[in-house]
Short mmCIF file of C-alpha atoms (C1' of nucleotides) in Angstrom, two decimals:
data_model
loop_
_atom_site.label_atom_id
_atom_site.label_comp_id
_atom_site.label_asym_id
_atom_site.label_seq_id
_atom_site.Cartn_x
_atom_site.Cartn_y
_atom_site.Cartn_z
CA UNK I 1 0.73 1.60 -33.10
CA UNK I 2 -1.56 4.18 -34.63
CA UNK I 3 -1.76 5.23 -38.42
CA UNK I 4 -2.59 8.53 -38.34
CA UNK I 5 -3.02 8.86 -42.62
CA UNK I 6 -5.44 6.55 -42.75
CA UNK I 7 -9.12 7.64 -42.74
CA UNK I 8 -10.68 5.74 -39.62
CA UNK I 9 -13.98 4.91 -38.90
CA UNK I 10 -15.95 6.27 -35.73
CA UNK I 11 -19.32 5.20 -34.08
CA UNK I 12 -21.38 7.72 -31.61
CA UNK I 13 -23.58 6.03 -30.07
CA UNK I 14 -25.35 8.50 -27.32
CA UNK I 15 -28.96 9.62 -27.28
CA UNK I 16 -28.19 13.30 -26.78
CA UNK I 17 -27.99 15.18 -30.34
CA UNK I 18 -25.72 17.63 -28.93
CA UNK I 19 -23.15 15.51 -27.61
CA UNK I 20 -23.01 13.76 -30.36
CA UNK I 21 -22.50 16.76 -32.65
CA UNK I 22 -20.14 18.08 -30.41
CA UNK I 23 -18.24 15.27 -30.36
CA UNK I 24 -18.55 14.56 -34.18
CA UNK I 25 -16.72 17.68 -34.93
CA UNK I 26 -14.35 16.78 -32.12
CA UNK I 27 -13.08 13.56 -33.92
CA UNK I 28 -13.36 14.68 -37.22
CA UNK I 29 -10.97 17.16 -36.46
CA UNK I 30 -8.75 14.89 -35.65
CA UNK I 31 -9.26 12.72 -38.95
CA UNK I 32 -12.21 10.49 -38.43
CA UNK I 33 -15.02 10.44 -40.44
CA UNK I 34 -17.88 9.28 -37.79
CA UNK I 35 -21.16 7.89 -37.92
CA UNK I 36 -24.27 9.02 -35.44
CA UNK I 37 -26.55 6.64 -33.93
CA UNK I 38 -29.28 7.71 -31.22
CA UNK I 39 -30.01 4.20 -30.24
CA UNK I 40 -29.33 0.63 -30.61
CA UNK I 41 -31.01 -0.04 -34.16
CA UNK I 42 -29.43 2.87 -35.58
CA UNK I 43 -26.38 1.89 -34.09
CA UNK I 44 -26.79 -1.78 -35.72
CA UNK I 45 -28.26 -0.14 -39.01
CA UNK I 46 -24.55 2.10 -39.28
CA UNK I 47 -22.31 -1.39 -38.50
CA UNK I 48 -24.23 -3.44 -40.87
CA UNK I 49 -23.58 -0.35 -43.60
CA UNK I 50 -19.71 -0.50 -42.91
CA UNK I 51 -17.08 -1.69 -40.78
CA UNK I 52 -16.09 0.75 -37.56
CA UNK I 53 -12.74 0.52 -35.87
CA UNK I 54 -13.83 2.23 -33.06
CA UNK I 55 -17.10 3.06 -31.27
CA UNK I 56 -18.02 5.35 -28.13
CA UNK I 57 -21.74 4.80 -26.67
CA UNK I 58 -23.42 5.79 -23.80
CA UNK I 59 -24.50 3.63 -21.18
CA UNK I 60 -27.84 5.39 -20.70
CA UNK I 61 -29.75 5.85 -23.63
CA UNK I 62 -33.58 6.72 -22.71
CA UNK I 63 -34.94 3.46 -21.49
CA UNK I 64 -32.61 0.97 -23.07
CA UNK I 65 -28.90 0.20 -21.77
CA UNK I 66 -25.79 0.45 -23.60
CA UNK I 67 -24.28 -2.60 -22.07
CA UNK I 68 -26.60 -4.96 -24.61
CA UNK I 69 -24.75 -3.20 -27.86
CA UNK I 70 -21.91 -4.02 -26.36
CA UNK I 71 -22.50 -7.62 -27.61
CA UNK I 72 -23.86 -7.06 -30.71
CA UNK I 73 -21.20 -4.39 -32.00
CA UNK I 74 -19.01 -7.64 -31.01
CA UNK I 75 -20.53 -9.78 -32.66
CA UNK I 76 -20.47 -8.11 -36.01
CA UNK I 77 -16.97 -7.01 -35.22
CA UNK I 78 -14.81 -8.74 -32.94
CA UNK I 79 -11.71 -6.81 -33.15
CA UNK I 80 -14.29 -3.37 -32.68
CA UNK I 81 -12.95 -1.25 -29.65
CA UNK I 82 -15.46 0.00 -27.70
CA UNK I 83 -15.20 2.64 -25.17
CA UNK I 84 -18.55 3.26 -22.65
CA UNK I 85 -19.76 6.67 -21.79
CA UNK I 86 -22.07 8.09 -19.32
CA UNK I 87 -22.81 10.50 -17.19
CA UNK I 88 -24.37 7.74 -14.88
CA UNK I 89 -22.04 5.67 -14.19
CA UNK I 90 -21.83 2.78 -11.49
CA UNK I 91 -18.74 0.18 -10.78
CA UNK I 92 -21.01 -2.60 -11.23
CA UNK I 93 -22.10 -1.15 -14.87
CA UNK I 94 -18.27 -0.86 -15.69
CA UNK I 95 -17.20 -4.13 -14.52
CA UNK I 96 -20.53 -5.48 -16.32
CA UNK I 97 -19.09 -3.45 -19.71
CA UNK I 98 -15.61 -4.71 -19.24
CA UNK I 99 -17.00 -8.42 -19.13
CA UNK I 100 -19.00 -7.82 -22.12
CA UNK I 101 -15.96 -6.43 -24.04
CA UNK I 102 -15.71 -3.13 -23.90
CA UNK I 103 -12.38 -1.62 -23.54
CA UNK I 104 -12.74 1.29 -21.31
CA UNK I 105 -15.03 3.07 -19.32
CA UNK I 106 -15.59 6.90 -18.54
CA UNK I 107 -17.23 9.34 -16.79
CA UNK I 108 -19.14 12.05 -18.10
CA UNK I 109 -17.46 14.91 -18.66
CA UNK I 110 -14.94 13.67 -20.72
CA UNK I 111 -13.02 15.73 -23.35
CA UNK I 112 -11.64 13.89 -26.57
CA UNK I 113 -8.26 13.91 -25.01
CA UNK I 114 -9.70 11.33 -22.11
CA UNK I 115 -11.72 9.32 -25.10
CA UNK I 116 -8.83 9.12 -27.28
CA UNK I 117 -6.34 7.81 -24.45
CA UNK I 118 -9.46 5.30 -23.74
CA UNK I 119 -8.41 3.90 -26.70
CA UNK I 120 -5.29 3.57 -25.90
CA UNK I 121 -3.78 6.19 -28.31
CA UNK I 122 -1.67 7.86 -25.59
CA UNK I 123 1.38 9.15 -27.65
CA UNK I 124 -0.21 11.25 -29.82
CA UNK I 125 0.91 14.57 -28.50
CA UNK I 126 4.38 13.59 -26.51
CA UNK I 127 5.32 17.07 -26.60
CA UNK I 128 2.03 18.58 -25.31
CA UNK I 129 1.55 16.52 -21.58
CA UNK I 130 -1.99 17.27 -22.16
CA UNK I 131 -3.27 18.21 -18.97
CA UNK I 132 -6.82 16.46 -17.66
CA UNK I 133 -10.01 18.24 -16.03
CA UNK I 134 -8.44 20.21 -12.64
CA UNK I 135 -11.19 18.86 -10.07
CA UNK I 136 -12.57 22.48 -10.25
CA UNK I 137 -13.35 22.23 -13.81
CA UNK I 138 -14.69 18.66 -13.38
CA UNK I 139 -16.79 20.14 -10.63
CA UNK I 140 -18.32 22.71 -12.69
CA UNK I 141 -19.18 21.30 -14.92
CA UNK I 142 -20.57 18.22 -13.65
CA UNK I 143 -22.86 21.27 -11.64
CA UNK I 144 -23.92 22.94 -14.58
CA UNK I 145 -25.18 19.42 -16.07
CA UNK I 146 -27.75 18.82 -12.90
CA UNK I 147 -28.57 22.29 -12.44
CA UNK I 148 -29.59 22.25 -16.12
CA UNK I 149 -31.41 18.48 -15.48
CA UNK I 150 -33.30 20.14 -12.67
CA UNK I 151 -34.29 23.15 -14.45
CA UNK I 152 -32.00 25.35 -12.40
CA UNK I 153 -33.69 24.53 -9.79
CA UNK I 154 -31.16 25.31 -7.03
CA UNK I 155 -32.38 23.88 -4.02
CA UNK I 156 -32.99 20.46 -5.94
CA UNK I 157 -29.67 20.49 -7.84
CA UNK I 158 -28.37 20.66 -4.08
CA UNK I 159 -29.93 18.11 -3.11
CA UNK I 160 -29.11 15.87 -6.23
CA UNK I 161 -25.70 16.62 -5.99
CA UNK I 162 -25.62 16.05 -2.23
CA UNK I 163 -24.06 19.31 -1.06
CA UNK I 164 -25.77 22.20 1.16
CA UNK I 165 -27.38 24.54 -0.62
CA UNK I 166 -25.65 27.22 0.69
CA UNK I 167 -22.36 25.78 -0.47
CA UNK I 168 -23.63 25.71 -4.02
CA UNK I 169 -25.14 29.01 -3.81
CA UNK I 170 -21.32 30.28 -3.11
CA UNK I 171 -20.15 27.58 -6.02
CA UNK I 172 -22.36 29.15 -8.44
CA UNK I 173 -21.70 32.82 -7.85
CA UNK I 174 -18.39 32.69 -7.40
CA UNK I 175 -17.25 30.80 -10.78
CA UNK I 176 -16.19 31.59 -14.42
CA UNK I 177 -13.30 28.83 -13.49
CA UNK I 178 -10.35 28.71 -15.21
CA UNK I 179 -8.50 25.67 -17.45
CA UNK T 1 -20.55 -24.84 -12.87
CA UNK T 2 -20.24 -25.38 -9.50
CA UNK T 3 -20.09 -28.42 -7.02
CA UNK T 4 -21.09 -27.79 -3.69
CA UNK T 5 -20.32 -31.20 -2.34
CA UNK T 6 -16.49 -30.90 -3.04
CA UNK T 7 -14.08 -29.52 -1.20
CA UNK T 8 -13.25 -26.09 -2.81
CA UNK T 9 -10.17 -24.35 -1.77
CA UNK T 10 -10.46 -20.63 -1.66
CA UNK T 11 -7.38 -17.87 -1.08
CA UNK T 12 -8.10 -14.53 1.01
CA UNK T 13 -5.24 -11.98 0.32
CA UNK T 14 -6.13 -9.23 2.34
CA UNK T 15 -3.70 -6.97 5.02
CA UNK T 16 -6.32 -6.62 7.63
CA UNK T 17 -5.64 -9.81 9.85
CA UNK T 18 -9.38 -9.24 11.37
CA UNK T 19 -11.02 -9.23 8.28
CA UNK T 20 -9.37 -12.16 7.14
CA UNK T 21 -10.25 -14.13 9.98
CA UNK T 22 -13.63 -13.62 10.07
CA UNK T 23 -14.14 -14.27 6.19
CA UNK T 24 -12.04 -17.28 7.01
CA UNK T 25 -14.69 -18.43 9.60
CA UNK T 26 -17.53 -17.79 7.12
CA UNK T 27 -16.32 -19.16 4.28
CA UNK T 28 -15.55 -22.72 6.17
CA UNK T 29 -19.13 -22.56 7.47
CA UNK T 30 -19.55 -22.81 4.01
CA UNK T 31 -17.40 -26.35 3.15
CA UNK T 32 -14.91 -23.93 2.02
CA UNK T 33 -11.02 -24.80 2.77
CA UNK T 34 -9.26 -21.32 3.65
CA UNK T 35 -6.39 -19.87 2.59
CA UNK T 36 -5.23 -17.00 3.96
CA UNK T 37 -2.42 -14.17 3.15
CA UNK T 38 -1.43 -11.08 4.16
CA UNK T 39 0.64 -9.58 1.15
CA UNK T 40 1.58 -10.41 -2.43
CA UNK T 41 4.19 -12.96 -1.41
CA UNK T 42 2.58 -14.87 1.05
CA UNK T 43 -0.21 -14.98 -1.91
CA UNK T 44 2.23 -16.23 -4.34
CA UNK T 45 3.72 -18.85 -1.70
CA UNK T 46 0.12 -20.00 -0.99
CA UNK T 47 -0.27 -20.92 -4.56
CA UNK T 48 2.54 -22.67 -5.51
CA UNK T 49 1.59 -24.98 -2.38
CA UNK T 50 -1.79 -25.79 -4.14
CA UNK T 51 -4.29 -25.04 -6.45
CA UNK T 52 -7.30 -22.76 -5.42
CA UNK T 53 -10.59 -22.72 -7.53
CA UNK T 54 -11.09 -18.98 -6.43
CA UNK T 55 -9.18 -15.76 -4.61
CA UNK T 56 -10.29 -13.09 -2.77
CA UNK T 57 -8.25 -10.14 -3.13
CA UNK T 58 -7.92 -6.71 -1.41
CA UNK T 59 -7.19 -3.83 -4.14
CA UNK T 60 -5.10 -1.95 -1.01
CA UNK T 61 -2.61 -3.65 1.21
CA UNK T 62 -0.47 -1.28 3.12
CA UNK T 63 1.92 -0.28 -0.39
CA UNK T 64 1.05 -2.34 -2.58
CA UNK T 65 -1.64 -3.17 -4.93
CA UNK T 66 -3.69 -6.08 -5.38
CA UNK T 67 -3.87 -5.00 -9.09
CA UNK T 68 -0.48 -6.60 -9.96
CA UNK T 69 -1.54 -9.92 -7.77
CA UNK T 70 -4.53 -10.85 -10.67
CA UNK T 71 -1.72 -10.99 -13.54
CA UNK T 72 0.24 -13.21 -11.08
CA UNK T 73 -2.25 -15.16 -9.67
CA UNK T 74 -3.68 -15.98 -13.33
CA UNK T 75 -0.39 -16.93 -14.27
CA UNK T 76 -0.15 -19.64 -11.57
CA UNK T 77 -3.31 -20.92 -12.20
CA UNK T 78 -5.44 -19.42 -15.69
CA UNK T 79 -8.73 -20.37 -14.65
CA UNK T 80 -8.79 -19.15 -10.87
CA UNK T 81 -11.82 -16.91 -10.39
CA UNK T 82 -10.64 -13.72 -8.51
CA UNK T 83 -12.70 -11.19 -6.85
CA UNK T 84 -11.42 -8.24 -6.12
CA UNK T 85 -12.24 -6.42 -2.98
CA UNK T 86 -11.90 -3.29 -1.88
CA UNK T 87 -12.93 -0.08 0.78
CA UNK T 88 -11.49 1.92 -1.97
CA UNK T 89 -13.36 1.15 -4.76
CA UNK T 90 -13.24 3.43 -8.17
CA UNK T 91 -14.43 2.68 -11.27
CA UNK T 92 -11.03 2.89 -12.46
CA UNK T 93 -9.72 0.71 -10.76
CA UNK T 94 -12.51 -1.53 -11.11
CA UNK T 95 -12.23 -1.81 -14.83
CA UNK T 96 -8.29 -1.83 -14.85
CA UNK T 97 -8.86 -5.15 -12.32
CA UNK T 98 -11.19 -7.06 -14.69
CA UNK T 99 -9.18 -5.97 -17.83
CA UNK T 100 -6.19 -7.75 -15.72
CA UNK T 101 -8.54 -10.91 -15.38
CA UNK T 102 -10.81 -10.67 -12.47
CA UNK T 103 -13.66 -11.94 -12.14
CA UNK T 104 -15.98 -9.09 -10.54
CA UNK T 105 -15.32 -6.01 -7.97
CA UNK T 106 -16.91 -5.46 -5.00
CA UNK T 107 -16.67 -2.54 -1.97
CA UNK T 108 -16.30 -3.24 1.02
CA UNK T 109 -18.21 -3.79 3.04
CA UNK T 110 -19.20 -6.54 1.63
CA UNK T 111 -20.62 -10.01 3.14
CA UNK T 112 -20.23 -13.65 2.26
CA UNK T 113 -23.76 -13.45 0.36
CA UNK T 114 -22.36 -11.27 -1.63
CA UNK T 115 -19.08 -12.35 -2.35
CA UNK T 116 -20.41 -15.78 -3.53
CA UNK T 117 -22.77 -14.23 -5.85
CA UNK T 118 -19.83 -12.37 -7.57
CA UNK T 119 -18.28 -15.80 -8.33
CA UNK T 120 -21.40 -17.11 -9.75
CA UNK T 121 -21.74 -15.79 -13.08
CA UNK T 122 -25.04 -15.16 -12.82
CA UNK T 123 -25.89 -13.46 -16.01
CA UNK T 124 -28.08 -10.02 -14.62
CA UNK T 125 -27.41 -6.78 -16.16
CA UNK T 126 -26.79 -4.26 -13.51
CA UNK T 127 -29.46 -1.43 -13.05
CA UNK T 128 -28.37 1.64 -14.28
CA UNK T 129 -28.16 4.43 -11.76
CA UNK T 130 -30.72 7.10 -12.09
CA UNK T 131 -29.19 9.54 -10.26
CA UNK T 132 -25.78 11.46 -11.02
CA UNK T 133 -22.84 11.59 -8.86
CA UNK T 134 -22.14 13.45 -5.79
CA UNK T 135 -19.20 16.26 -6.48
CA UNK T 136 -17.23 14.44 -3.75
CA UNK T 137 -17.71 10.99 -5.76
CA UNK T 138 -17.33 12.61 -9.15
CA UNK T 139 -13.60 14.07 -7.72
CA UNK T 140 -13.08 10.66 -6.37
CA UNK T 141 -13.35 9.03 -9.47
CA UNK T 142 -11.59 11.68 -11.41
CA UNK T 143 -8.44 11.22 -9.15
CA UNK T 144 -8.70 7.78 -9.06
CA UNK T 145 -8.68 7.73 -12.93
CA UNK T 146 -5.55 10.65 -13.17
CA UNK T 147 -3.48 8.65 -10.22
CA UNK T 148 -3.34 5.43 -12.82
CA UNK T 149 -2.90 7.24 -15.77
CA UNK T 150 0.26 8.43 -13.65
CA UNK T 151 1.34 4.74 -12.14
CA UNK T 152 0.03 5.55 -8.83
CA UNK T 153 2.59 8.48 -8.17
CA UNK T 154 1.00 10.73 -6.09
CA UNK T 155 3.28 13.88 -6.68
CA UNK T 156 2.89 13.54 -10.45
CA UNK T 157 -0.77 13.46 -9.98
CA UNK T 158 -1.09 15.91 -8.24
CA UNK T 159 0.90 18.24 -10.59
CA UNK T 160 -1.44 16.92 -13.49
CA UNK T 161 -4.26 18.04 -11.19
CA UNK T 162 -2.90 21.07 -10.40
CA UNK T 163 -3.31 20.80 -6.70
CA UNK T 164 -1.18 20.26 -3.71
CA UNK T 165 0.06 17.08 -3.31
CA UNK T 166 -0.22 17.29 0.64
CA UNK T 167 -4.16 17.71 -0.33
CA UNK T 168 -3.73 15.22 -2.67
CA UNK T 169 -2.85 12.57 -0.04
CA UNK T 170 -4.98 13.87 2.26
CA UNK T 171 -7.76 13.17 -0.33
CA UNK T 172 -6.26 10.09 -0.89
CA UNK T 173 -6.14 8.83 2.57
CA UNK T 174 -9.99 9.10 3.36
CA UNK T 175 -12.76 6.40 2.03
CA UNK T 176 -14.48 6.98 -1.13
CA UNK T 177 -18.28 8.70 -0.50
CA UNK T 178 -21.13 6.73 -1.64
CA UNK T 179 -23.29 7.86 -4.50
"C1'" DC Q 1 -55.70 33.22 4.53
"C1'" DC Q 2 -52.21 29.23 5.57
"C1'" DC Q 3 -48.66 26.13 4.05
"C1'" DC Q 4 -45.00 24.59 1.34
"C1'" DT Q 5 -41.02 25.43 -1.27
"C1'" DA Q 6 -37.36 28.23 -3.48
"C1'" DT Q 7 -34.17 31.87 -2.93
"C1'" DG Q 8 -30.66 35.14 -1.15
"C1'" DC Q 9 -27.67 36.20 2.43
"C1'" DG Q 10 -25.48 37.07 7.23
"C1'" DA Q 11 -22.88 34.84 10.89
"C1'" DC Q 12 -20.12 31.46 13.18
"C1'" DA Q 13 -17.74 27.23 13.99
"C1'" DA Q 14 -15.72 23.16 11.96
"C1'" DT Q 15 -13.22 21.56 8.50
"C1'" DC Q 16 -10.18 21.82 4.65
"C1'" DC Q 17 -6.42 23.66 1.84
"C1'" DG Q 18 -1.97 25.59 0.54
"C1'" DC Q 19 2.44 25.83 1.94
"C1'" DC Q 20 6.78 24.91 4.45
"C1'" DA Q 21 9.69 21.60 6.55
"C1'" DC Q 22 11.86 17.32 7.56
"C1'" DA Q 23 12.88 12.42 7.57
"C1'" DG Q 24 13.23 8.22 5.20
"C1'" DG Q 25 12.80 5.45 0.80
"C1'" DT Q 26 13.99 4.27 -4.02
"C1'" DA Q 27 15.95 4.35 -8.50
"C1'" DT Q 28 19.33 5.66 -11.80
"C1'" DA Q 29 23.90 7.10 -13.27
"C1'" DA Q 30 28.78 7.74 -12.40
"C1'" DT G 1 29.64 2.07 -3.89
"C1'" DT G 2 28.29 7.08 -3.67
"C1'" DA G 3 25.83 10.88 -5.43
"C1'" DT G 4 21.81 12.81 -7.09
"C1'" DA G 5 17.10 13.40 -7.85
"C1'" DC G 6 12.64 12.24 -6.98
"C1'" DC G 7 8.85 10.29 -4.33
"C1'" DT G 8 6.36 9.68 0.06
"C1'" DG G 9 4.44 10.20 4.73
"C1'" DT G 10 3.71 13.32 8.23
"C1'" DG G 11 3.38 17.50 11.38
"C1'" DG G 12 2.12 22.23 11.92
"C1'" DC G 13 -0.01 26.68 10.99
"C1'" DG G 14 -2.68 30.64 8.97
"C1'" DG G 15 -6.12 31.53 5.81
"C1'" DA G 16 -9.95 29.93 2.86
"C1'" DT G 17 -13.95 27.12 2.29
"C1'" DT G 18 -17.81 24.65 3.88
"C1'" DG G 19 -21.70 23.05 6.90
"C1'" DT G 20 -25.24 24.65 9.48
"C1'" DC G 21 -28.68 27.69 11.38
"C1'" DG G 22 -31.52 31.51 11.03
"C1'" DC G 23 -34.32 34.95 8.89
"C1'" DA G 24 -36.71 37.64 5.38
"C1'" DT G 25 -38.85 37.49 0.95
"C1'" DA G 26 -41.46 35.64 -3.03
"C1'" DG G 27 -44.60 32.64 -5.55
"C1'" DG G 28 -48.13 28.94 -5.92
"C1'" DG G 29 -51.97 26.24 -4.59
"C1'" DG G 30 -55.82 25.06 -1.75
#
DNA sequence: CCCCTATGCGACAATCCGCCACAGGTATAA
DNA sequence: TTATACCTGTGGCGGATTGTCGCATAGGGG
């Protein structure tokens, strides 16, 4: 199913340098070499420069939408598996992605291990049952994200997030959080 | 695409005799013939009696799921438009259904209006959501995503999750929150 | 000064969670 | 077929968490 020797090819697609970096190191651990793009005509620039076996982009990437690459990375590649990201996500945008080609769709947060079994390269690690988020985990982060997009604003992060303030309050205190 | 002066036949699969019955009514205000079934067999006994132009499934009937219906369905009949329908909608799920062949995903509730305008392939990106997800939706999802990976058992999930699986079910049992 | 908002925290009730138990149901191997 | 192991739905109960209200404090305009 997968050949692990060979060097594959990676596209980030995402317009937030430090996911992308993060990530970057992420798969080249594992034995991709990966390109960067910030946006759609980078991320047409890097196909039209070499062929990708695999690309991740974000849905939401400052005012334009992910869902048009989706097309277009097609288009130059038709056997191109493309997994959608965001942190916004919606069922109508999946099932829109989906249509367009794209063969998965995540949530933000996502480690590799959820990217990588996007792909569909679930038997990597048979012997390690990789374990996904715990909800608490999920939950924390996904806090620290809108706290930070509201400039720790508590009250508004609250609000954002739909939970009483004094319930996050308690949240935020109480947590280093553990796996 | 469509003719609206033929007689279309349309299939409702759905467990909830009520909500069959009045989609029933609203679809033959509509010049729609109306199908109707309660579980994956009467489904599959519906279809062998004739051909239907488009389904209406429910994702959750009682045990089983409406997921395994598309494959079946398609089988039958490869150009039947399906629409999946569902009070328990995840994104998960959602992409899993059109992977499987459907043609859109919808939560309930949902009206006629609406359920006609997911059969037209009317070509309009979704808008992108500009605000993140609840915690409660964000755990949602996550499960949701965690209970396929693990074939819809609930006991295995919830040992992936690392929480109980009586809270698990419990979690389970109640509607997805909006946002 | 007043008004609005953010923050920290106490208190109390409602809800939720973890855990045990028990009764079917289902699948696989002997 | 029986035996075995696992999964599932459900009830109950004590303890933990959350929702909600209130209040005091602090800063920023106008």
């Amino acid at each position: 199913m997968s050949n692990t020797t060979e060097q594959r090819h990676i596209l980030l697609v995402d317009d937030d340098p430090q996911f992308t970096v993060v990530m970057s190191r992420a798969f080249q651990r594992r034995g991709y070499s990966v390109s960067i793009a910030h946006n759609s005509s980078e991320a047409l620039n890097c196909i039209a420069q070499q062929n990708f076996q695999r690309a991740v982009v974000d849905l939401k990437m400052d005012k334009e939408s992910g869902l048009q690459l989706i097309p277009q990375l097609k288009a130059a590649q038709a056997d191109m598996d493309i997994v959608m990201l965001t942190g916004y996500s919606s069922i109508a945008t999946a099932v829109e992605a989906v249509k367009l080609g794209a063969l998965n769709y995540l949530c933000k947060p996502a480690n590799i291990e959820e990217i990588l079994k996007a792909f569909g390269d679930s038997e990597t690690q048979p012997a390690i049952p990789d374990q996904p988020h715990s909800v608490d985990r999920l939950e924390w982060e996904h806090i620290q994200k809108v706290l930070q997009e509201n400039n720790n604003n508590v009250s508004a992060t609250a609000r954002a997030l739909g939970m009483h303030r004094r319930t996050l309050q308690r949240k935020l205190q109480k947590k280093p959080v553990k796996r």
